[in-house]
Short mmCIF file of C-alpha atoms in Angstrom, two decimals:
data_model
loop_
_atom_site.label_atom_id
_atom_site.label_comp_id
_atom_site.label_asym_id
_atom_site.label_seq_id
_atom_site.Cartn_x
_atom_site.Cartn_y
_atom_site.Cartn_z
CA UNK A 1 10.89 -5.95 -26.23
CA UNK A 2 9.35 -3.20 -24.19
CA UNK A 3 11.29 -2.07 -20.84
CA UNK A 4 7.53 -3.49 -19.13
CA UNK A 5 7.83 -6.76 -20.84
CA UNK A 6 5.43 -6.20 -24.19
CA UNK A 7 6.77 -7.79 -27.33
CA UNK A 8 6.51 -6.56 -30.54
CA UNK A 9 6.51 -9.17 -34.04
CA UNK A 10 7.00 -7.85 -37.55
CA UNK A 11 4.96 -10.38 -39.92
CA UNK A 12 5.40 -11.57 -43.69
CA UNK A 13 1.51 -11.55 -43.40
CA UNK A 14 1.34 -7.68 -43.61
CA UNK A 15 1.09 -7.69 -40.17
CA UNK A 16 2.58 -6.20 -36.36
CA UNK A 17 1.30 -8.39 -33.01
CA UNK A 18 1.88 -7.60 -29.44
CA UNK A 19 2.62 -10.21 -26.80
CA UNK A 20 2.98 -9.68 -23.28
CA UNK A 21 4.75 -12.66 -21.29
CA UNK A 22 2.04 -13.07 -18.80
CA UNK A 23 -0.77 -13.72 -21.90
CA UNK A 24 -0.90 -16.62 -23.58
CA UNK A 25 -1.86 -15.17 -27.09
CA UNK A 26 -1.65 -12.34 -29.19
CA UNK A 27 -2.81 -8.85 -27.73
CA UNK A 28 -3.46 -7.32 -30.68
CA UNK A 29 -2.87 -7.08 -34.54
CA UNK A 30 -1.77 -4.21 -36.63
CA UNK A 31 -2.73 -4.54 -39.99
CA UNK A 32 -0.13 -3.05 -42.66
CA UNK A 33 -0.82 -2.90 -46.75
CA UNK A 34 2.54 -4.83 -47.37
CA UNK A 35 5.39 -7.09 -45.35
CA UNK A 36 6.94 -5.58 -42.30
CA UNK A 37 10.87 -6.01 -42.17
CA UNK A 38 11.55 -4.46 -38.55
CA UNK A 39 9.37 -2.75 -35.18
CA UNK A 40 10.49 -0.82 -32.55
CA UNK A 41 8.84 0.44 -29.15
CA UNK A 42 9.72 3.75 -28.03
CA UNK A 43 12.66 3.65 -25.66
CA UNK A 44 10.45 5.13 -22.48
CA UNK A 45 7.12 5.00 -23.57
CA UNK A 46 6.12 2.11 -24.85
CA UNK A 47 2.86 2.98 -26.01
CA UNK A 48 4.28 3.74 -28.91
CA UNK A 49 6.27 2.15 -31.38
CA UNK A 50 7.83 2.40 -35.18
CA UNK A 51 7.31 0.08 -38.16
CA UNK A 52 9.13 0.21 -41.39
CA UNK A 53 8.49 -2.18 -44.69
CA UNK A 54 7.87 -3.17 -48.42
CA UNK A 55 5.95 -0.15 -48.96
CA UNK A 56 8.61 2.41 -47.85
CA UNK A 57 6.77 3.95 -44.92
CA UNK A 58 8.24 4.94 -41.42
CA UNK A 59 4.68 4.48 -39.57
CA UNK A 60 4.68 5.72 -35.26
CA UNK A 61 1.99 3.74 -34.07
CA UNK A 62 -0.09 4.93 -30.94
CA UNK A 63 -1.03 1.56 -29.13
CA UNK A 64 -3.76 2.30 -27.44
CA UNK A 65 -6.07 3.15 -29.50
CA UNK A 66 -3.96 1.09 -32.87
CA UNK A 67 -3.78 3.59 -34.94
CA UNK A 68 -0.58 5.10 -36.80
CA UNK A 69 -0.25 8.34 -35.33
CA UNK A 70 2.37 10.13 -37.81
CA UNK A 71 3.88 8.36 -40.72
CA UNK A 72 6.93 9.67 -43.47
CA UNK A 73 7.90 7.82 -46.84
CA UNK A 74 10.97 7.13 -46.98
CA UNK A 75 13.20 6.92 -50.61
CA UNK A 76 13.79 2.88 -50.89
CA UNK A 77 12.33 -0.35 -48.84
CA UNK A 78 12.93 -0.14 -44.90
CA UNK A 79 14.97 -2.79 -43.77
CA UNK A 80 15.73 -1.86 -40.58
CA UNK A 81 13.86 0.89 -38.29
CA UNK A 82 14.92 1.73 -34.30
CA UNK A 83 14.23 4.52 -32.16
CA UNK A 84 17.72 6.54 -30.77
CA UNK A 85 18.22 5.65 -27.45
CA UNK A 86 16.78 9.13 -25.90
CA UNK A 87 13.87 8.66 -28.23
CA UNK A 88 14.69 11.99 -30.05
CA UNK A 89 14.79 10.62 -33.70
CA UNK A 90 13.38 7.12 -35.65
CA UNK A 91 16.09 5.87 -37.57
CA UNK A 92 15.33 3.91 -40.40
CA UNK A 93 18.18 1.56 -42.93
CA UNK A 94 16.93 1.39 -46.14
CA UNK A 95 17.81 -1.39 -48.97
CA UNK A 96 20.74 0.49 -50.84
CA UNK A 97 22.56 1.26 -47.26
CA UNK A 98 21.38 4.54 -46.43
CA UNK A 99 20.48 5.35 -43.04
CA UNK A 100 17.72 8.67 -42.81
CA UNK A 101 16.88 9.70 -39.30
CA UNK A 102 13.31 11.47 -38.66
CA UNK A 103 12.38 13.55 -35.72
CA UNK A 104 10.06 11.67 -33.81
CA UNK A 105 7.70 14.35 -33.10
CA UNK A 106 5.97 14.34 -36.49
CA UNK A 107 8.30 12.14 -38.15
CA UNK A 108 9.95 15.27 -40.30
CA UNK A 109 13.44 14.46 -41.92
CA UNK A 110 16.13 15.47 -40.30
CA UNK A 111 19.61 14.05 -41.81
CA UNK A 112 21.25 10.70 -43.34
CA UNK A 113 24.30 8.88 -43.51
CA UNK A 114 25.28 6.58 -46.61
CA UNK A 115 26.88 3.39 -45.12
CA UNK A 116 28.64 2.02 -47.99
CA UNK A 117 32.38 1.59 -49.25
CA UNK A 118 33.86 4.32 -51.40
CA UNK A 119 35.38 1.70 -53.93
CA UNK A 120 34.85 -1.43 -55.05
CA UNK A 121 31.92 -3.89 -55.61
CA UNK A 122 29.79 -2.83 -53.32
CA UNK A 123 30.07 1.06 -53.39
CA UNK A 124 26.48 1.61 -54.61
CA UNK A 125 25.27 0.17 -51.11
CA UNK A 126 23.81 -2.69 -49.66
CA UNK A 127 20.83 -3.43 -47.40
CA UNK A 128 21.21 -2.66 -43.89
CA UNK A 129 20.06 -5.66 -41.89
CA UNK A 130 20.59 -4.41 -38.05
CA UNK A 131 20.66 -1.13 -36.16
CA UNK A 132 22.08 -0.89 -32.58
CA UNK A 133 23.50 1.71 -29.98
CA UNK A 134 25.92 2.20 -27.62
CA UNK A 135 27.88 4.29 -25.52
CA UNK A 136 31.59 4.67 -26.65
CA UNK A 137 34.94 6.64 -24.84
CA UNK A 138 35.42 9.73 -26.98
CA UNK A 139 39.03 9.47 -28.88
CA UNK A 140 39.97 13.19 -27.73
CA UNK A 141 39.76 11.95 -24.29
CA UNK A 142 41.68 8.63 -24.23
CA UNK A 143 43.96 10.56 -26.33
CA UNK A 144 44.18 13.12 -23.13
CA UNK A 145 44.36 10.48 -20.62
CA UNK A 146 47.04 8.54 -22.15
CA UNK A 147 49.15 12.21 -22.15
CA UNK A 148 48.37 12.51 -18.71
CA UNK A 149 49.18 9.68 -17.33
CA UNK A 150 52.73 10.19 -17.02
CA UNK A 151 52.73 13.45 -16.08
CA UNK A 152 50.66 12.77 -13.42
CA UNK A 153 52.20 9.11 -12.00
CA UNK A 154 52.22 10.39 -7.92
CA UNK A 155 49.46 13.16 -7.99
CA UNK A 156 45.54 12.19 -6.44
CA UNK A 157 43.71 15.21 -8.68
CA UNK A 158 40.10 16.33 -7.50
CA UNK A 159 37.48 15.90 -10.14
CA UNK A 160 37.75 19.76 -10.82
CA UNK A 161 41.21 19.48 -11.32
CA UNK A 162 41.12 16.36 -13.84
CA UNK A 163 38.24 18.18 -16.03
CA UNK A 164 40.44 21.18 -16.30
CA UNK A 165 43.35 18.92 -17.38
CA UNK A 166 40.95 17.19 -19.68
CA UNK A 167 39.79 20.90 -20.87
CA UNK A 168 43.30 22.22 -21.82
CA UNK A 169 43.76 18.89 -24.19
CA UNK A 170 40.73 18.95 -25.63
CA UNK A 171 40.46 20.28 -29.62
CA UNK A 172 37.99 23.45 -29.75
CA UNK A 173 35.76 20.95 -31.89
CA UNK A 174 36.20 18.65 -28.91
CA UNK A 175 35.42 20.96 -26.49
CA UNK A 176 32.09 21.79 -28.45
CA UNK A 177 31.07 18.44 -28.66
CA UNK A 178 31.84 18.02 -25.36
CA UNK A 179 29.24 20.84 -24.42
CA UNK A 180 26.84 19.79 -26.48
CA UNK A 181 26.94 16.58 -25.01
CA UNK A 182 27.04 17.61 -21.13
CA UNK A 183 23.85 19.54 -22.00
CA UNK A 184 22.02 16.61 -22.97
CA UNK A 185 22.48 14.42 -20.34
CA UNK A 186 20.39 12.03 -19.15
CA UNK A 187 19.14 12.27 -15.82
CA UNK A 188 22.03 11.55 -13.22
CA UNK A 189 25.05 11.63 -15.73
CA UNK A 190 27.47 13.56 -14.64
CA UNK A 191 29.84 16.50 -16.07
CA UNK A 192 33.20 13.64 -16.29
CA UNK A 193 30.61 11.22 -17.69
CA UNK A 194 29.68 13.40 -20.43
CA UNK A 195 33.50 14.34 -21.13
CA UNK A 196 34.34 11.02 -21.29
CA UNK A 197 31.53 8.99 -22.91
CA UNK A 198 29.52 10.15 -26.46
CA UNK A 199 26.53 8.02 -27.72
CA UNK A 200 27.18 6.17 -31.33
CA UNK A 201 25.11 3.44 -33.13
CA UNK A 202 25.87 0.37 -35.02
CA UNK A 203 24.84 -0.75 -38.44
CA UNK A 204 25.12 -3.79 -39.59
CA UNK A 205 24.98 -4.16 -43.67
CA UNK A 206 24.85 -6.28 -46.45
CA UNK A 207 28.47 -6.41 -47.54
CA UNK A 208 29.89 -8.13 -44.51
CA UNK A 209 30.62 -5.08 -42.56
CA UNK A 210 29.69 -3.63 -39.43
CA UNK A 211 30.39 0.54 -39.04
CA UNK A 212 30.22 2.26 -35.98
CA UNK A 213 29.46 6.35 -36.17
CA UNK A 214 29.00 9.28 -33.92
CA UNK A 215 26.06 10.75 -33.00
CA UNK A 216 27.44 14.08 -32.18
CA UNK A 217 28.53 14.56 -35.74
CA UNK A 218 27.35 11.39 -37.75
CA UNK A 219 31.04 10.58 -38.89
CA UNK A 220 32.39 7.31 -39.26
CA UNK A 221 34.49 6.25 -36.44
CA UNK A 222 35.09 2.36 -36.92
CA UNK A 223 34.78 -0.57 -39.50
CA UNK A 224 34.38 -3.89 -38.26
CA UNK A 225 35.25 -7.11 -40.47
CA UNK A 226 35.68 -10.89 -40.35
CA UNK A 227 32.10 -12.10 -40.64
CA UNK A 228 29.80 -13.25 -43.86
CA UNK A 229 27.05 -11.61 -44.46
CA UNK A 230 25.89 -11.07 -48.19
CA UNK A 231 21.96 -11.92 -47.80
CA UNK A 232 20.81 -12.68 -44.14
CA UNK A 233 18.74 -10.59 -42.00
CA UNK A 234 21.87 -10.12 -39.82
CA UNK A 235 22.25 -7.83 -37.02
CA UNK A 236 25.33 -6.96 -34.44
CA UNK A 237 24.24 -6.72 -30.85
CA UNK A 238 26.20 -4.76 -27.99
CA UNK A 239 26.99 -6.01 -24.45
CA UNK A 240 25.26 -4.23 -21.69
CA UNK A 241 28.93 -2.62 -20.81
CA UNK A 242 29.15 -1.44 -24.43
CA UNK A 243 32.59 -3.49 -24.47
CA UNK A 244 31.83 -5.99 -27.01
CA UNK A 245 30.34 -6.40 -29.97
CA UNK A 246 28.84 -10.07 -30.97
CA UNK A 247 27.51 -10.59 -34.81
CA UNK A 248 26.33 -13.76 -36.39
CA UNK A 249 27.61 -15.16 -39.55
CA UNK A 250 26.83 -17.03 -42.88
CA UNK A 251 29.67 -19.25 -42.08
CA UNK A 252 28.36 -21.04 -38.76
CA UNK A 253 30.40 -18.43 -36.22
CA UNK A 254 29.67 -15.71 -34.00
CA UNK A 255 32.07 -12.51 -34.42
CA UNK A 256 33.01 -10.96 -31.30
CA UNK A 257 34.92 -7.56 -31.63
CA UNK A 258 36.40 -5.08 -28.37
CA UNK A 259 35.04 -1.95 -28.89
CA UNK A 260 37.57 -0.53 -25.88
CA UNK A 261 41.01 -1.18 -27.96
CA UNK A 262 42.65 1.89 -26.13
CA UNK A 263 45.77 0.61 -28.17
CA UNK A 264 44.47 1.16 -31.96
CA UNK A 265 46.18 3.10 -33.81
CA UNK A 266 43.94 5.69 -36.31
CA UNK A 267 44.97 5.47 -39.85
CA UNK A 268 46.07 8.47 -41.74
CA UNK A 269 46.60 10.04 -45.16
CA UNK A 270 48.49 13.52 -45.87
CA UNK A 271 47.72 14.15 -42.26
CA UNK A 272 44.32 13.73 -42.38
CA UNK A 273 43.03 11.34 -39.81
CA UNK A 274 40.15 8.42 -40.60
CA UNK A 275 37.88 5.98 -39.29
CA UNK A 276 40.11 3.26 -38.13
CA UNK A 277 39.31 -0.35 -40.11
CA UNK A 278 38.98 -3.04 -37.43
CA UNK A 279 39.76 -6.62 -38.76
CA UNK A 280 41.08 -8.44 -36.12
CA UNK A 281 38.16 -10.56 -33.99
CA UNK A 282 37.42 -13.51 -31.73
CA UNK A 283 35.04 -16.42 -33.04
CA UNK A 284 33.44 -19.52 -32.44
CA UNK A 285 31.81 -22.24 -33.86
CA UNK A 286 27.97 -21.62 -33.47
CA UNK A 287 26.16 -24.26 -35.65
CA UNK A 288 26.98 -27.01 -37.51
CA UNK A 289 23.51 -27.80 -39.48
CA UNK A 290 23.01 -28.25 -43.21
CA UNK A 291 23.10 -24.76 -43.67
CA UNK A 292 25.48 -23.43 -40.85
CA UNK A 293 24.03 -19.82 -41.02
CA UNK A 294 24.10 -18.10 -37.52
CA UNK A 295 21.27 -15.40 -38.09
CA UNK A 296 21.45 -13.79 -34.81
CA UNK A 297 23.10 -13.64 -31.26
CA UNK A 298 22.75 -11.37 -28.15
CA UNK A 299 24.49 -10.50 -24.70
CA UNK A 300 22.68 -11.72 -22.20
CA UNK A 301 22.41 -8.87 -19.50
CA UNK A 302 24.40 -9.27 -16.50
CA UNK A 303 21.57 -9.20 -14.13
CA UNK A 304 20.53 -12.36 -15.87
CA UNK A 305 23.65 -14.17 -15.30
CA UNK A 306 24.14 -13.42 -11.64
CA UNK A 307 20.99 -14.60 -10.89
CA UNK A 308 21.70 -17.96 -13.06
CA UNK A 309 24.48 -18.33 -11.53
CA UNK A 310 23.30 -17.82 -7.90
CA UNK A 311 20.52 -20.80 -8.40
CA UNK A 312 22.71 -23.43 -10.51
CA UNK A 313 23.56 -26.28 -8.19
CA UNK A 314 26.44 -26.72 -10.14
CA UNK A 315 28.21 -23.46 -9.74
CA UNK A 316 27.06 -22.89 -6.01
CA UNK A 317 28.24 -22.07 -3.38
CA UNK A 318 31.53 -21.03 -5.50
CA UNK A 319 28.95 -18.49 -6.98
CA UNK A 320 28.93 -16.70 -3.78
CA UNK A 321 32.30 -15.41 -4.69
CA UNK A 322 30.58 -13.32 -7.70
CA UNK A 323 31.04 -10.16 -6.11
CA UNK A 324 35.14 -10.26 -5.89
CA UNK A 325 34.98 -11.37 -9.19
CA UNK A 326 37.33 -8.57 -11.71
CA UNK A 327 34.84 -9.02 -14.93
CA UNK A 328 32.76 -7.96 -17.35
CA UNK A 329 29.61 -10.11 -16.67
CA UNK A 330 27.41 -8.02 -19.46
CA UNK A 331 29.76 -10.30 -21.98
CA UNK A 332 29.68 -13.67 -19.95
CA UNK A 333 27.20 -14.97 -22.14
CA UNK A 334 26.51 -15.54 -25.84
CA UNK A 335 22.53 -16.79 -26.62
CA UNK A 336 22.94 -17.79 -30.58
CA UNK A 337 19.60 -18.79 -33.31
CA UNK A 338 20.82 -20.52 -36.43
CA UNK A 339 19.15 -20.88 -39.74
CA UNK A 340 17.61 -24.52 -38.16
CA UNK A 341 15.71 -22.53 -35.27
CA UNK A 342 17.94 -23.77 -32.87
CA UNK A 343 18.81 -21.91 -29.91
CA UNK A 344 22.37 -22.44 -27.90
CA UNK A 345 23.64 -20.43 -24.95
CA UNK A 346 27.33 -19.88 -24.88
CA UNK A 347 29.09 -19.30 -21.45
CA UNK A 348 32.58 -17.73 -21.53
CA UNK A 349 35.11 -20.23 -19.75
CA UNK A 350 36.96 -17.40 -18.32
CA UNK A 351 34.84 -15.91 -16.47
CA UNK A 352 33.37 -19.16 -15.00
CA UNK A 353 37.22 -19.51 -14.05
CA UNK A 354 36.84 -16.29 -12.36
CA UNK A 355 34.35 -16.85 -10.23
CA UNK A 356 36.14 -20.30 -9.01
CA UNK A 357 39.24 -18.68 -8.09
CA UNK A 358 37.19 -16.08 -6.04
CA UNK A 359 35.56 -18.22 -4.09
CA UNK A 360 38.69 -20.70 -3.70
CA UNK A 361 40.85 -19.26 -0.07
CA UNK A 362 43.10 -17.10 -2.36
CA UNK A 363 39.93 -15.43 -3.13
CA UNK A 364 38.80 -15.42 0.14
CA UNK A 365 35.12 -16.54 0.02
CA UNK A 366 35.40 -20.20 1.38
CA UNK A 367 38.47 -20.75 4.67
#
């Protein structure tokens, strides 16, 4: 999807079409010489978007006049292609589990990453099936917060005084990182914001694992395991908060892993610090057809579920107590496909609880 509602659909018959909601047929077709795997429109301007196939080509696509504008071959099939959140670079998984990123202006290379385990049976690599991002606290900082804390139980710091505390605990690698970072800010992000928060991405791969890395430096930061995936066009989605992570499953479940364990301990050898290996995770049943294969799931944005929530007769008026409600709404909901085509929506019974208790008179919405 486009942020102005366009939709995008990669084709087994060689083939890209755009949708719009409001139309009740196809826009227009993109013809390709071989199968598309995976589309993506440009994060602000959506007259553009990537494709990535069989034939091993990273093609940027001008829509309006449906032509590929600049294209770059890539070493193995595409699997997977996305554009980095600020646009910068097209990102494109290939079939052996390397991930090469290409400036988008030209499509030139510009640096990889080999997701794949060091030993065992899959250390040669496996197909990446899903690319995602998200924003993530930076290690160096919790790390400084959590020494801070109790040094500074009675004090109410300005936000000069907390960056300078921040500062002084701060690694000289952190502190580089964290100038690179406040430099390219989006619009409105401030200085803290930067110190705090780095941008990392998700990829999802063919040996039942899910690795998170850093933008700022490309390094592994976090494993993620419990799910099955050894052949499915899998992918692991991100809440709106960047909380949670939700993945599908070969074994009829949806994986759900907290991305914000401030208690996780970083594994360590000869001093040496590593990513950390993440297999504890929450899951439920998602499917229970022939084949119980969940092939994808997705947040529903928080937005969405307020104004659900606000027009179900069922929930209202204790809905009007949404705004004293303490919780993550960006993870209230689960929408799930399975391998049948069928389509559930999953509401977490907590946070309906929640809301309830708001509006009940301990709450304070209904007296």
């Amino acid at each position: 999807w486009s942020h102005t509602h366009f939709l995008l659909s990669a084709c087994l018959d060689m083939s890209v079409r755009l949708y719009h909601y409001s139309k009740p047929g196809c826009l227009h077709i993109f013809q390709h010489a071989k199968e598309v795997v995976s589309v993506s429109f440009h994060p602000s301007d959506d007259r553009f978007f990537i494709s990535g196939g069989i034939d091993k080509k990273l093609r940027l696509w001008d829509i309006t006049d449906g032509r590929v504008k600049e294209w770059a071959q890539a070493p193995d099939v595409i699997t997977a292609a996305r554009f980095t959140p600020d646009g910068k670079y097209a990102v494109a998984g290939l079939f052996r589990g390397q991930v090469y990123f290409y400036d988008t202006n030209g499509l030139k290379y510009y640096t990889q990453i080999a997701c794949r385990n060091r030993s065992g049976k899959h250390r040669a690599g496996k197909k990446v099936t899903g690319i995602s991002f998200l924003r993530g606290e930076r290690d160096d900082w919790l790390q400084a917060q959590q020494k801070a804390i109790p040094e500074n139980k009675e004090l109410k710091h300005s936000v000069s005084d907390s960056l300078s505390t921040l500062s002084e605990r701060l690694t000289d690698s952190g502190k580089d990182v964290a100038r690179r970072m406040s430099s390219a800010l989006r619009p409105g992000t401030s200085r803290p914001e930067a110190l705090r928060y780095t941008e990392r991405m998700l990829v999802t791969t063919n040996d039942s694992r899910v690795r998170l890395y850093g933008l700022s430096d490309f390094c592994l930061v976090r494993k993620y395991k419990g799910h099955t995936n050894y052949s499915m066009q899998i992918r692991a989605r991100v809440s709106g908060s960047g909380s949670h992570i939700a993945c599908g499953s070969e074994s009829g479940n949806v994986f759900i892993w907290d991305t914000l364990d401030k208690n996780r301990k970083r594994n360590s050898a000869k001093g040496h610090q590593t990513h950390d290996k993440t297999k504890s995770s929450d899951h439920f049943e998602a499917s229970r057809a022939p084949l119980p294969i969940v092939t994808d799931s997705a947040f529903f944005p928080s937005t969405s579920i307020n104004e659900a929530l606000l027009s179900s007769d069922q929930v209202f008026p204790f809905s009007l107590g949404m705004d004293r409600v303490d919780d993550d709404m960006s993870t209230a909901s689960i929408l799930t496909l399975d391998y049948d085509g069928t389509l559930r929506v999953f509401l977490r019974k907590s946070c309906l609880d929640n809301i309830l208790d708001a509006a009940t008179p301990r709450g304070g919405t209904i007296t």
